[in-house]
Coordinates of C-alpha atoms in Angstrom, one line a residue:
X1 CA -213.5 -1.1 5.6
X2 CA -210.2 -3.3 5.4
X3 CA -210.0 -5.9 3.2
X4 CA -210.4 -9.4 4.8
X5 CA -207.1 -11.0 5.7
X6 CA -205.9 -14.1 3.2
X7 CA -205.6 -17.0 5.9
X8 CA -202.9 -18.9 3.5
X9 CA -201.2 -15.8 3.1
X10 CA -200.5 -15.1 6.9
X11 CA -200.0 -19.2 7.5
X12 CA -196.6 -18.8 4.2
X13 CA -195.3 -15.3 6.1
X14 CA -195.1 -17.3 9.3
X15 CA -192.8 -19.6 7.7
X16 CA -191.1 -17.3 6.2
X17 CA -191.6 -17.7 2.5
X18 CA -195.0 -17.2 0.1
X19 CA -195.8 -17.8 -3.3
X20 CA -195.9 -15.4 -6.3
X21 CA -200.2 -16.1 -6.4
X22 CA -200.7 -15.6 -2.7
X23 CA -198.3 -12.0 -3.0
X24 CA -200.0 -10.8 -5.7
X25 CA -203.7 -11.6 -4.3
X26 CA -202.4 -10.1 -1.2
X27 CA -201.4 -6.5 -2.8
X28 CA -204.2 -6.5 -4.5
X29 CA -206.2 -6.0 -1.0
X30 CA -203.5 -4.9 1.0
X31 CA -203.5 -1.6 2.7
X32 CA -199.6 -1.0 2.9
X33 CA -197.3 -2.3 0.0
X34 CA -194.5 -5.0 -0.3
X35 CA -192.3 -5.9 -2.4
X36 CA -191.3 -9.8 -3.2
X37 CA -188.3 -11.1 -3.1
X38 CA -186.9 -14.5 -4.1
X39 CA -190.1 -16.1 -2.0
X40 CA -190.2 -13.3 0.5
X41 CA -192.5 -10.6 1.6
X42 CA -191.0 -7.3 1.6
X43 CA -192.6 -4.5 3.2
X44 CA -192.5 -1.3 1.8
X45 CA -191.3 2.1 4.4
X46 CA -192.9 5.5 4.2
X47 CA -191.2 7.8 2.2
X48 CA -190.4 10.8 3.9
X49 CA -191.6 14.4 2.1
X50 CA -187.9 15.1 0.8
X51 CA -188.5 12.1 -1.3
X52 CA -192.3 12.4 -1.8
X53 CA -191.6 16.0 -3.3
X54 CA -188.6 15.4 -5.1
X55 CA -190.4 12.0 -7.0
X56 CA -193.5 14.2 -7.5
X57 CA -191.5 17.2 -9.2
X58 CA -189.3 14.2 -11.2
X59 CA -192.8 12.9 -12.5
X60 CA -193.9 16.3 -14.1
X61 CA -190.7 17.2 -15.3
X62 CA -190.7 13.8 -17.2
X63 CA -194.2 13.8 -18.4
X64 CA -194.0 17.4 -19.7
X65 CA -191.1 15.4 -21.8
X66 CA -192.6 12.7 -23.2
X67 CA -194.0 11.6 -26.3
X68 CA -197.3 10.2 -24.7
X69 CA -197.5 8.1 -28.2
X70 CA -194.4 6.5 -27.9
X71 CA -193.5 6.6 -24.0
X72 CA -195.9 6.0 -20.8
X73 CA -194.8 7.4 -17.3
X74 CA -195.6 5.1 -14.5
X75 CA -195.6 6.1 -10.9
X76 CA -194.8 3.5 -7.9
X77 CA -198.3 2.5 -7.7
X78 CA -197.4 0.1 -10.6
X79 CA -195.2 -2.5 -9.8
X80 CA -192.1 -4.3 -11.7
X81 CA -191.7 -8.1 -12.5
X82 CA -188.1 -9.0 -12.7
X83 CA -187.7 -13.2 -13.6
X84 CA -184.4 -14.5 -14.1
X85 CA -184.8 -18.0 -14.4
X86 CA -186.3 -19.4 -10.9
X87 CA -185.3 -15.8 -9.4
X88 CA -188.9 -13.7 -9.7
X89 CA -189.2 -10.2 -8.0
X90 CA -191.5 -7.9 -7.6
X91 CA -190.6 -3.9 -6.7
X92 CA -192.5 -0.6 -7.1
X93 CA -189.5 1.8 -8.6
X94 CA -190.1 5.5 -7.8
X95 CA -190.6 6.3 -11.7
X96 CA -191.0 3.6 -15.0
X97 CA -191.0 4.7 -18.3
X98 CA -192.6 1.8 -20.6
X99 CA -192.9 2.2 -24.6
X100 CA -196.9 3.0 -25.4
X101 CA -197.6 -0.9 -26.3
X102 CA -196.0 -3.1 -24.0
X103 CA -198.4 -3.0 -21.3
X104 CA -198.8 -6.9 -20.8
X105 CA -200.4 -7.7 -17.2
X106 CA -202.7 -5.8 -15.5
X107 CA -201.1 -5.9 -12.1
X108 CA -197.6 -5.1 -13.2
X109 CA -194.7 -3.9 -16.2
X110 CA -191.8 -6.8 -17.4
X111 CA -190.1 -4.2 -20.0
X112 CA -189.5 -0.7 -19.1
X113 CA -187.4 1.5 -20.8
X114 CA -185.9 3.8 -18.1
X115 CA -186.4 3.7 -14.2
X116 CA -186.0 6.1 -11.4
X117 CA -185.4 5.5 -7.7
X118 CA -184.8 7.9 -5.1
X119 CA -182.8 6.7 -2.2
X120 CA -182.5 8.4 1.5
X121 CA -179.8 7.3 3.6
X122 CA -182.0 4.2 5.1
X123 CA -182.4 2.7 2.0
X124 CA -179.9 3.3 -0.5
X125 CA -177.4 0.1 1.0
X126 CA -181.1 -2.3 0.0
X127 CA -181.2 -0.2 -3.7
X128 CA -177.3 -0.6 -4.1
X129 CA -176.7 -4.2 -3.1
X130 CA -180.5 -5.7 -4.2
X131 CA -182.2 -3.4 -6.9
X132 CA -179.5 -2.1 -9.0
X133 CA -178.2 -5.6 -10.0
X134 CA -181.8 -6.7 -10.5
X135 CA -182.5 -3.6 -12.6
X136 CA -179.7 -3.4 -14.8
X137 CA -180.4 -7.2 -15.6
X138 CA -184.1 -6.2 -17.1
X139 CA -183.1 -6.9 -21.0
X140 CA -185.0 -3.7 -21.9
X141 CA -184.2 -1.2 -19.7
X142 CA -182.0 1.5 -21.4
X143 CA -181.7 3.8 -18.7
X144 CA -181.3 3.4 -14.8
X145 CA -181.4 6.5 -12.8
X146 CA -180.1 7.0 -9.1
X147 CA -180.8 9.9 -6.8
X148 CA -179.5 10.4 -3.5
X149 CA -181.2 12.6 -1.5
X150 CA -179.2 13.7 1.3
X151 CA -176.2 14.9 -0.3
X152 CA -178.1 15.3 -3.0
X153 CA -176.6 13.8 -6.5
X154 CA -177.4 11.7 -9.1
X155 CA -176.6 8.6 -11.1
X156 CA -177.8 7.5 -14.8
X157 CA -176.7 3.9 -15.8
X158 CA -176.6 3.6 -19.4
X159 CA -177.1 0.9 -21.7
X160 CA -174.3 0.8 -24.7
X161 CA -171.6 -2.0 -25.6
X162 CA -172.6 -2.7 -22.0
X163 CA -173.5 -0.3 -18.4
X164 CA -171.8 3.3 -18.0
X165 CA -172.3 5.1 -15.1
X166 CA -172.9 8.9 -15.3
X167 CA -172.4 10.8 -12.3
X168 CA -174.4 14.5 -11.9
X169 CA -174.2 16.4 -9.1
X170 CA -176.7 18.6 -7.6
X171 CA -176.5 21.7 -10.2
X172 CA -176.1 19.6 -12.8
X173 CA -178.3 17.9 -16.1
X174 CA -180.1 14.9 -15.8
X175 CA -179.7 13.9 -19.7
X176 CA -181.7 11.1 -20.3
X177 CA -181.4 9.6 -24.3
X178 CA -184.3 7.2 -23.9
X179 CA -186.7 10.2 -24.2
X180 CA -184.8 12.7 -25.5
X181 CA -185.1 15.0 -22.4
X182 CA -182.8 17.0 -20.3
X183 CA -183.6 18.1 -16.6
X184 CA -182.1 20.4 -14.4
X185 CA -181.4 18.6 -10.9
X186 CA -180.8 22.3 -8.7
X187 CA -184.4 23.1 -9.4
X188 CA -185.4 19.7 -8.3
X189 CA -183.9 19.6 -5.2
X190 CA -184.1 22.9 -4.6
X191 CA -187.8 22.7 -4.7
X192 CA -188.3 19.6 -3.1
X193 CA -186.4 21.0 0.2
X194 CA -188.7 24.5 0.6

């Protein structure tokens, strides 16, 4: 049975703009996802099996990496908090990687170590212009990862005297420092495409 329909919420999407309470009460119900963004609701599209398959392959590949005492791997059925002063977002990233005790809500994470998203050609121009400066503000993050999928390449943003950018292309290593791990991207896409 669906989940009863919060009358305030609907009244704050007609004009436009809802509160952080009423989004989070909604997604707690709610049978498709959305993000929040500076006041707004943002609903979530399907992911297409490409990206399904390539995030699901990423996801082993990382937790057969991990220290599960030091590192937890979080898949985007766990969203992200971002505040920056009166700006307060919400997303579900592909991937999080959070260190073992910072889990401080149970709704959400506020200080992951590394993220992942994987981008199609209909929404990388949303990750590039909206998420990637959000992300890469996150004071703990370490490591921001990037994957196109169609061409397929990569990008890791890394944290140092400030952000590099480290491109890898589709036969190339994922090397990620935050856990120690290095990944092999041909047998990721290559996998993800049969």
């Amino acid at each position: 049975a669906r989940a009863p329909v919060d009358i305030d919420f609907v009244d704050q999407l007609s004009l436009g703009m809802i509160s952080v309470s009423a989004y989070l009460e909604n997604e707690r119900s709610a049978d498709l996802r959305s993000e929040y963004v500076r006041g707004r609701s943002v609903p979530l599209i399907g992911a297409n099996p490409t990206h399904d398959q390539l995030c699901m392959r990423l996801a082993r590949a990382l937790r057969a990496r991990l220290n599960e005492g030091e590192h937890r791997l979080y898949r985007p059925t766990v969203k992200l908090h971002i505040r920056d002063g009166r700006d307060e977002r919400y997303y579900y990233p592909d991937l999080q990687i959070a260190e073992a005790d910072t889990w401080e809500h149970p709704d959400y994470l506020e200080r992951p170590v590394l993220l992942v998203e994987v981008f199609t050609a209909a929404d990388e121009a949303r990750i590039r212009r909206e998420k990637l400066p959000a992300y890469l503000g996150i004071q703990s993050l370490q490591e921001l990862v990037l994957i196109g999928v169609d061409p397929p390449t990569a990008e890791v943003y890394r944290r140092g005297d400030g952000w590099t950018i480290h491109e890898v292309g589709a036969s190339g290593t994922l090397r990620l420092e935050t856990i120690d791990a290095e990944i092999g991207l041909s047998g990721l896409f290559a996998a993800s495409r049969s």
